[in-house]
Amino acid sequence: MELIHGTRKASKFAPQDFISSMPDNVVTNILDRLPVQYAVRTSILSRNWRFKWTMLSQLVFDHFFCRYLTRRKGENNCGGIISRLLLHIKGVIEKFVLSMGEVKDINDVENINHWILFLSTKGIKDLTLAISMNETQVKLPTHLFACLELKHLNLTNCWFHPPHSFHGFPNLLSLKLSIVQFESSELGEILARCPSLEILDMRLLFYKSKVKVVDIAKSKNMKILSLSLRNIDDVMISSSTIFELVGSLPKLQVLDLDFQDQFKVGISCVFEGGVRMRFPTSCLKALNLSRIDLGNVILLSCVFEMVRHFPNLQTLEITAVKRDAHTIPIPEVVYKTTGLRSVVFRYIAGSENEVYLIKYILAGSPFLEKIVIHPHWSLAFDERLMFSRKLLKLRRASTVAEIDFD
């Protein structure tokens, strides 16, 4: 009798399955935070959980998913498994990521066409298609341009060619294009038809694809812009062109410019110094300059112009490239107060031009909190030591500024 009572008493305190009794939208929210393979495995928990995974609204098929199939299941037909999984999903699919590297059937055009057609009927809002770089560029199916609820679109190694009936993505907030090919005239039309666009990343465009500054300027809601200057189609880009671009984007807060190949013969005159332009209303707060040759005086002048004439700039990051030393004298720059608070230099070799730029920033930035300098890997110990000693001698306008020499 006591045993029976004891058993009943123990059962009263047995753990309850609170998750199963939660509303479907809460369960979906939990499952969406799991990798797809683990979300599907919840079907073995109980009869009640057998089909819970079919409520998934976010599907990420990456190399972890593929590795799981090949190691645990001995499966090589990743494309077929993805197709079967999609057919079981009951509700909307808000997010879909396809990024599996060189898996052959994943990069199959027919599979991709079928998946995008399916997603176009599921209210897709966040789409990433990363086709392997070793594969031929995939021509995107017209079904993609019918996904009018898209908010985030990330494409790699694709041919972006909208049909004539395309009227734009009215809800698109971010667009990232990597190794994507399109006709030069098409980008302007695409951007003009995406009135809500806030983030545009085109640092890794297909090398033949060209972009016009006037087309980018159409996106008046742009907040974050990333560009490779080698894809700019204008005959000559001066530092004034960059100021005009920033001035035409009243909400721009972050600008990322890649200077790759700007050191080559015939392009060394891409920038012209001596610009005296100012945009008091500029919202630009962060500037990132990648692969820039600070030994090139013309490019160095451009950096000075941007630092001096963006009034609200707080963060500056510069990733330098090491080229042959230039013999052209460093331009004299009139000191001007900046609002910089954080500065990062990468791959700095300690050249005269680089030290001059650092000197200017330290002397003209009273609000500076920290400047981080990552020297070039090729510098010997004694060269690093000499470089660090030069930095310690530089005058600082900020009493709290720290120099982190890593």
Short mmCIF file of N, CA and C in Angstrom, two decimals, residues 261-395:
data_model
loop_
_atom_site.label_atom_id
_atom_site.label_comp_id
_atom_site.label_asym_id
_atom_site.label_seq_id
_atom_site.Cartn_x
_atom_site.Cartn_y
_atom_site.Cartn_z
N ASP A 261 43.47 46.84 -57.49
CA ASP A 261 43.92 47.14 -58.86
C ASP A 261 44.03 48.63 -59.15
N GLN A 262 43.81 49.50 -58.18
CA GLN A 262 43.91 50.92 -58.46
C GLN A 262 45.36 51.41 -58.57
N PHE A 263 46.31 50.49 -58.36
CA PHE A 263 47.72 50.87 -58.48
C PHE A 263 48.25 50.60 -59.88
N LYS A 264 47.47 49.93 -60.72
CA LYS A 264 47.98 49.52 -62.03
C LYS A 264 48.19 50.71 -62.95
N VAL A 265 49.04 50.50 -63.93
CA VAL A 265 49.35 51.54 -64.91
C VAL A 265 48.06 51.97 -65.61
N GLY A 266 47.89 53.27 -65.73
CA GLY A 266 46.71 53.79 -66.40
C GLY A 266 45.57 54.08 -65.45
N ILE A 267 45.68 53.62 -64.20
CA ILE A 267 44.62 53.88 -63.23
C ILE A 267 45.16 54.67 -62.05
N SER A 268 46.44 54.96 -62.09
CA SER A 268 47.03 55.71 -60.97
C SER A 268 46.48 57.12 -60.87
N CYS A 269 45.83 57.58 -61.94
CA CYS A 269 45.27 58.94 -61.92
C CYS A 269 43.78 58.91 -61.64
N VAL A 270 43.30 57.79 -61.09
CA VAL A 270 41.88 57.67 -60.81
C VAL A 270 41.40 58.76 -59.87
N PHE A 271 42.25 59.12 -58.91
CA PHE A 271 41.86 60.14 -57.95
C PHE A 271 42.66 61.41 -58.14
N GLU A 272 41.98 62.50 -57.91
CA GLU A 272 42.67 63.79 -57.97
C GLU A 272 42.50 64.49 -56.63
N GLY A 273 43.57 65.00 -56.10
CA GLY A 273 43.51 65.65 -54.79
C GLY A 273 43.02 67.07 -54.92
N GLY A 274 43.11 67.80 -53.82
CA GLY A 274 42.77 69.21 -53.84
C GLY A 274 41.30 69.52 -53.84
N VAL A 275 40.46 68.55 -53.52
CA VAL A 275 39.02 68.78 -53.53
C VAL A 275 38.62 69.57 -52.29
N ARG A 276 37.77 70.52 -52.47
CA ARG A 276 37.31 71.33 -51.33
C ARG A 276 35.79 71.27 -51.28
N MET A 277 35.30 70.13 -50.84
CA MET A 277 33.85 69.94 -50.80
C MET A 277 33.46 69.55 -49.38
N ARG A 278 32.26 69.91 -49.01
CA ARG A 278 31.81 69.61 -47.66
C ARG A 278 30.31 69.35 -47.69
N PHE A 279 29.90 68.34 -46.94
CA PHE A 279 28.48 68.01 -46.85
C PHE A 279 28.10 68.00 -45.37
N PRO A 280 27.71 69.15 -44.83
CA PRO A 280 27.41 69.25 -43.40
C PRO A 280 26.33 68.28 -42.95
N THR A 281 25.45 67.87 -43.86
CA THR A 281 24.35 67.00 -43.48
C THR A 281 24.72 65.52 -43.60
N SER A 282 25.95 65.21 -44.00
CA SER A 282 26.35 63.82 -44.19
C SER A 282 26.21 63.02 -42.89
N CYS A 283 25.56 61.84 -43.00
CA CYS A 283 25.37 60.97 -41.84
C CYS A 283 26.48 59.93 -41.72
N LEU A 284 27.45 59.97 -42.63
CA LEU A 284 28.48 58.94 -42.67
C LEU A 284 29.25 58.87 -41.34
N LYS A 285 29.22 57.69 -40.73
CA LYS A 285 29.89 57.51 -39.44
C LYS A 285 31.06 56.53 -39.50
N ALA A 286 31.04 55.63 -40.49
CA ALA A 286 32.10 54.62 -40.59
C ALA A 286 32.62 54.54 -42.01
N LEU A 287 33.95 54.52 -42.16
CA LEU A 287 34.60 54.45 -43.47
C LEU A 287 35.63 53.33 -43.44
N ASN A 288 35.50 52.40 -44.40
CA ASN A 288 36.41 51.26 -44.50
C ASN A 288 37.07 51.27 -45.88
N LEU A 289 38.38 51.41 -45.91
CA LEU A 289 39.13 51.46 -47.17
C LEU A 289 40.01 50.22 -47.25
N SER A 290 39.73 49.34 -48.23
CA SER A 290 40.44 48.06 -48.33
C SER A 290 41.40 48.05 -49.50
N ARG A 291 42.51 47.37 -49.31
CA ARG A 291 43.52 47.14 -50.35
C ARG A 291 43.96 48.43 -51.05
N ILE A 292 44.27 49.41 -50.24
CA ILE A 292 44.68 50.71 -50.77
C ILE A 292 46.19 50.89 -50.59
N ASP A 293 46.83 51.41 -51.62
CA ASP A 293 48.28 51.65 -51.60
C ASP A 293 48.55 53.05 -51.06
N LEU A 294 48.89 53.13 -49.79
CA LEU A 294 49.16 54.43 -49.17
C LEU A 294 50.49 55.00 -49.63
N GLY A 295 51.28 54.22 -50.33
CA GLY A 295 52.50 54.73 -50.91
C GLY A 295 52.24 55.55 -52.15
N ASN A 296 51.05 55.40 -52.72
CA ASN A 296 50.64 56.20 -53.88
C ASN A 296 50.10 57.53 -53.36
N VAL A 297 50.79 58.60 -53.68
CA VAL A 297 50.46 59.92 -53.13
C VAL A 297 49.06 60.36 -53.54
N ILE A 298 48.64 60.00 -54.74
CA ILE A 298 47.30 60.40 -55.20
C ILE A 298 46.23 59.72 -54.36
N LEU A 299 46.42 58.42 -54.09
CA LEU A 299 45.45 57.71 -53.25
C LEU A 299 45.53 58.21 -51.81
N LEU A 300 46.73 58.51 -51.35
CA LEU A 300 46.89 59.05 -49.99
C LEU A 300 46.15 60.38 -49.85
N SER A 301 46.22 61.21 -50.89
CA SER A 301 45.51 62.49 -50.87
C SER A 301 44.01 62.28 -50.76
N CYS A 302 43.53 61.25 -51.44
CA CYS A 302 42.10 60.94 -51.37
C CYS A 302 41.69 60.58 -49.95
N VAL A 303 42.54 59.79 -49.25
CA VAL A 303 42.25 59.43 -47.86
C VAL A 303 42.17 60.67 -46.99
N PHE A 304 43.12 61.58 -47.15
CA PHE A 304 43.11 62.82 -46.38
C PHE A 304 41.82 63.61 -46.63
N GLU A 305 41.41 63.70 -47.89
CA GLU A 305 40.20 64.46 -48.23
C GLU A 305 38.98 63.87 -47.53
N MET A 306 38.87 62.55 -47.53
CA MET A 306 37.71 61.91 -46.91
C MET A 306 37.72 62.07 -45.40
N VAL A 307 38.88 61.91 -44.78
CA VAL A 307 38.97 62.06 -43.33
C VAL A 307 38.64 63.48 -42.91
N ARG A 308 39.07 64.45 -43.69
CA ARG A 308 38.90 65.86 -43.32
C ARG A 308 37.50 66.39 -43.60
N HIS A 309 36.82 65.83 -44.60
CA HIS A 309 35.59 66.47 -45.05
C HIS A 309 34.31 65.68 -44.80
N PHE A 310 34.40 64.55 -44.08
CA PHE A 310 33.18 63.89 -43.62
C PHE A 310 33.01 64.29 -42.15
N PRO A 311 32.14 65.24 -41.86
CA PRO A 311 32.08 65.85 -40.53
C PRO A 311 31.68 64.93 -39.39
N ASN A 312 30.90 63.88 -39.69
CA ASN A 312 30.40 63.01 -38.62
C ASN A 312 31.12 61.67 -38.54
N LEU A 313 32.24 61.55 -39.24
CA LEU A 313 32.97 60.29 -39.27
C LEU A 313 33.55 59.95 -37.90
N GLN A 314 33.24 58.74 -37.41
CA GLN A 314 33.71 58.31 -36.09
C GLN A 314 34.64 57.10 -36.14
N THR A 315 34.45 56.26 -37.16
CA THR A 315 35.22 55.02 -37.27
C THR A 315 35.92 54.96 -38.62
N LEU A 316 37.21 54.66 -38.60
CA LEU A 316 38.00 54.54 -39.83
C LEU A 316 38.81 53.25 -39.78
N GLU A 317 38.69 52.44 -40.85
CA GLU A 317 39.47 51.21 -40.97
C GLU A 317 40.17 51.22 -42.32
N ILE A 318 41.47 50.99 -42.31
CA ILE A 318 42.26 50.99 -43.54
C ILE A 318 43.07 49.70 -43.62
N THR A 319 42.87 48.97 -44.70
CA THR A 319 43.67 47.77 -44.98
C THR A 319 44.58 48.10 -46.15
N ALA A 320 45.87 48.19 -45.89
CA ALA A 320 46.83 48.64 -46.90
C ALA A 320 47.39 47.47 -47.71
N VAL A 321 47.96 47.81 -48.86
CA VAL A 321 48.73 46.84 -49.64
C VAL A 321 50.14 47.39 -49.78
N LYS A 322 51.10 46.51 -49.72
CA LYS A 322 52.50 46.93 -49.76
C LYS A 322 53.00 46.91 -51.20
N ARG A 323 53.34 48.08 -51.72
CA ARG A 323 53.88 48.20 -53.08
C ARG A 323 55.30 48.77 -53.01
N ASP A 324 55.89 48.93 -54.18
CA ASP A 324 57.22 49.55 -54.24
C ASP A 324 57.12 50.99 -53.74
N ALA A 325 58.13 51.44 -53.04
CA ALA A 325 58.11 52.80 -52.49
C ALA A 325 58.06 53.84 -53.60
N HIS A 326 57.27 54.90 -53.39
CA HIS A 326 57.16 55.98 -54.36
C HIS A 326 58.09 57.12 -53.96
N THR A 327 58.59 57.79 -54.94
CA THR A 327 59.52 58.90 -54.66
C THR A 327 58.84 60.25 -54.68
N ILE A 328 57.54 60.27 -55.00
CA ILE A 328 56.81 61.53 -55.05
C ILE A 328 56.69 62.10 -53.63
N PRO A 329 56.96 63.38 -53.43
CA PRO A 329 56.89 63.98 -52.09
C PRO A 329 55.49 63.88 -51.49
N ILE A 330 55.43 63.77 -50.19
CA ILE A 330 54.15 63.72 -49.49
C ILE A 330 53.49 65.09 -49.56
N PRO A 331 52.20 65.15 -49.87
CA PRO A 331 51.53 66.46 -49.96
C PRO A 331 51.38 67.11 -48.60
N GLU A 332 51.50 68.42 -48.57
CA GLU A 332 51.29 69.15 -47.32
C GLU A 332 49.79 69.23 -47.07
N VAL A 333 49.38 68.87 -45.88
CA VAL A 333 47.96 68.87 -45.53
C VAL A 333 47.73 69.80 -44.35
N VAL A 334 46.74 70.67 -44.50
CA VAL A 334 46.40 71.58 -43.41
C VAL A 334 45.64 70.80 -42.35
N TYR A 335 46.08 70.89 -41.10
CA TYR A 335 45.45 70.14 -40.03
C TYR A 335 44.03 70.66 -39.78
N LYS A 336 43.15 69.71 -39.55
CA LYS A 336 41.75 70.05 -39.34
C LYS A 336 41.17 69.05 -38.33
N THR A 337 40.38 69.55 -37.41
CA THR A 337 39.83 68.69 -36.37
C THR A 337 38.87 67.66 -36.95
N THR A 338 39.02 66.40 -36.52
CA THR A 338 38.11 65.33 -36.94
C THR A 338 37.34 64.82 -35.73
N GLY A 339 36.28 64.09 -36.01
CA GLY A 339 35.47 63.51 -34.94
C GLY A 339 35.77 62.03 -34.72
N LEU A 340 36.88 61.55 -35.25
CA LEU A 340 37.22 60.13 -35.16
C LEU A 340 37.35 59.67 -33.71
N ARG A 341 36.80 58.47 -33.46
CA ARG A 341 36.89 57.87 -32.13
C ARG A 341 37.65 56.54 -32.16
N SER A 342 37.54 55.84 -33.28
CA SER A 342 38.19 54.53 -33.40
C SER A 342 38.85 54.41 -34.77
N VAL A 343 40.12 53.99 -34.80
CA VAL A 343 40.86 53.85 -36.06
C VAL A 343 41.61 52.52 -36.04
N VAL A 344 41.55 51.81 -37.18
CA VAL A 344 42.27 50.54 -37.31
C VAL A 344 43.07 50.55 -38.61
N PHE A 345 44.36 50.23 -38.52
CA PHE A 345 45.21 50.07 -39.70
C PHE A 345 45.66 48.61 -39.78
N ARG A 346 45.57 48.03 -40.97
CA ARG A 346 46.03 46.65 -41.17
C ARG A 346 47.12 46.60 -42.25
N TYR A 347 48.09 45.73 -42.04
CA TYR A 347 49.20 45.51 -43.00
C TYR A 347 50.00 46.79 -43.27
N ILE A 348 50.24 47.54 -42.21
CA ILE A 348 51.03 48.77 -42.33
C ILE A 348 52.52 48.42 -42.23
N ALA A 349 53.30 48.98 -43.17
CA ALA A 349 54.73 48.64 -43.22
C ALA A 349 55.63 49.70 -42.60
N GLY A 350 55.03 50.80 -42.13
CA GLY A 350 55.83 51.84 -41.48
C GLY A 350 56.48 52.81 -42.44
N SER A 351 55.92 52.94 -43.64
CA SER A 351 56.49 53.87 -44.62
C SER A 351 56.27 55.31 -44.17
N GLU A 352 56.98 56.22 -44.82
CA GLU A 352 56.89 57.64 -44.47
C GLU A 352 55.46 58.15 -44.64
N ASN A 353 54.81 57.74 -45.74
CA ASN A 353 53.44 58.18 -45.99
C ASN A 353 52.48 57.67 -44.91
N GLU A 354 52.64 56.41 -44.52
CA GLU A 354 51.75 55.81 -43.52
C GLU A 354 51.92 56.49 -42.16
N VAL A 355 53.15 56.74 -41.78
CA VAL A 355 53.40 57.43 -40.51
C VAL A 355 52.83 58.84 -40.55
N TYR A 356 52.93 59.48 -41.69
CA TYR A 356 52.39 60.84 -41.84
C TYR A 356 50.88 60.85 -41.65
N LEU A 357 50.19 59.85 -42.19
CA LEU A 357 48.74 59.76 -42.04
C LEU A 357 48.37 59.51 -40.58
N ILE A 358 49.08 58.60 -39.93
CA ILE A 358 48.82 58.31 -38.52
C ILE A 358 49.07 59.55 -37.66
N LYS A 359 50.14 60.27 -37.98
CA LYS A 359 50.47 61.50 -37.27
C LYS A 359 49.34 62.51 -37.38
N TYR A 360 48.79 62.64 -38.59
CA TYR A 360 47.70 63.59 -38.82
C TYR A 360 46.47 63.21 -37.99
N ILE A 361 46.13 61.93 -37.98
CA ILE A 361 44.95 61.47 -37.25
C ILE A 361 45.12 61.69 -35.75
N LEU A 362 46.27 61.36 -35.21
CA LEU A 362 46.51 61.55 -33.78
C LEU A 362 46.47 63.02 -33.38
N ALA A 363 47.03 63.88 -34.21
CA ALA A 363 47.12 65.30 -33.88
C ALA A 363 45.81 66.04 -34.10
N GLY A 364 44.93 65.49 -34.93
CA GLY A 364 43.70 66.21 -35.26
C GLY A 364 42.42 65.58 -34.76
N SER A 365 42.53 64.60 -33.85
CA SER A 365 41.33 63.89 -33.39
C SER A 365 41.23 63.95 -31.87
N PRO A 366 40.62 65.01 -31.33
CA PRO A 366 40.54 65.18 -29.87
C PRO A 366 39.63 64.17 -29.18
N PHE A 367 38.77 63.49 -29.95
CA PHE A 367 37.84 62.53 -29.34
C PHE A 367 38.31 61.09 -29.52
N LEU A 368 39.47 60.91 -30.10
CA LEU A 368 39.99 59.57 -30.38
C LEU A 368 40.17 58.77 -29.09
N GLU A 369 39.65 57.53 -29.11
CA GLU A 369 39.76 56.66 -27.95
C GLU A 369 40.82 55.57 -28.14
N LYS A 370 40.89 55.06 -29.38
CA LYS A 370 41.84 53.97 -29.61
C LYS A 370 42.23 53.90 -31.08
N ILE A 371 43.52 53.66 -31.32
CA ILE A 371 44.00 53.42 -32.67
C ILE A 371 44.77 52.10 -32.65
N VAL A 372 44.33 51.16 -33.47
CA VAL A 372 44.93 49.82 -33.52
C VAL A 372 45.74 49.71 -34.81
N ILE A 373 46.98 49.26 -34.67
CA ILE A 373 47.86 49.13 -35.83
C ILE A 373 48.38 47.69 -35.92
N HIS A 374 48.02 47.01 -37.01
CA HIS A 374 48.51 45.67 -37.28
C HIS A 374 49.61 45.78 -38.34
N PRO A 375 50.87 45.67 -37.97
CA PRO A 375 51.95 45.83 -38.95
C PRO A 375 51.97 44.69 -39.97
N HIS A 376 52.58 44.96 -41.10
CA HIS A 376 52.69 43.96 -42.16
C HIS A 376 53.50 42.76 -41.67
N TRP A 377 53.09 41.56 -42.07
CA TRP A 377 53.73 40.34 -41.58
C TRP A 377 55.20 40.24 -41.98
N SER A 378 55.59 40.95 -43.04
CA SER A 378 56.97 40.83 -43.53
C SER A 378 57.98 41.65 -42.72
N LEU A 379 57.51 42.51 -41.82
CA LEU A 379 58.42 43.35 -41.04
C LEU A 379 59.23 42.52 -40.04
N ALA A 380 60.52 42.73 -40.04
CA ALA A 380 61.39 42.05 -39.08
C ALA A 380 61.21 42.67 -37.70
N PHE A 381 61.74 41.99 -36.68
CA PHE A 381 61.57 42.45 -35.31
C PHE A 381 62.11 43.86 -35.11
N ASP A 382 63.32 44.13 -35.63
CA ASP A 382 63.91 45.45 -35.44
C ASP A 382 63.13 46.53 -36.19
N GLU A 383 62.51 46.17 -37.33
CA GLU A 383 61.69 47.12 -38.07
C GLU A 383 60.41 47.44 -37.30
N ARG A 384 59.83 46.43 -36.69
CA ARG A 384 58.64 46.65 -35.85
C ARG A 384 58.98 47.55 -34.67
N LEU A 385 60.13 47.30 -34.07
CA LEU A 385 60.55 48.09 -32.91
C LEU A 385 60.75 49.55 -33.30
N MET A 386 61.39 49.79 -34.42
CA MET A 386 61.62 51.15 -34.89
C MET A 386 60.29 51.85 -35.21
N PHE A 387 59.38 51.09 -35.82
CA PHE A 387 58.05 51.63 -36.16
C PHE A 387 57.30 52.03 -34.90
N SER A 388 57.30 51.16 -33.90
CA SER A 388 56.57 51.45 -32.66
C SER A 388 57.16 52.66 -31.93
N ARG A 389 58.48 52.83 -32.01
CA ARG A 389 59.11 53.99 -31.37
C ARG A 389 58.70 55.29 -32.06
N LYS A 390 58.56 55.24 -33.37
CA LYS A 390 58.09 56.42 -34.11
C LYS A 390 56.70 56.81 -33.64
N LEU A 391 55.85 55.81 -33.46
CA LEU A 391 54.47 56.08 -33.06
C LEU A 391 54.39 56.71 -31.67
N LEU A 392 55.23 56.26 -30.77
CA LEU A 392 55.21 56.77 -29.40
C LEU A 392 55.61 58.24 -29.32
N LYS A 393 56.34 58.71 -30.31
CA LYS A 393 56.80 60.11 -30.32
C LYS A 393 55.76 61.07 -30.89
N LEU A 394 54.70 60.52 -31.50
CA LEU A 394 53.71 61.38 -32.16
C LEU A 394 52.81 62.06 -31.15
N ARG A 395 52.50 63.32 -31.41
CA ARG A 395 51.63 64.10 -30.52
C ARG A 395 50.18 63.65 -30.66
#
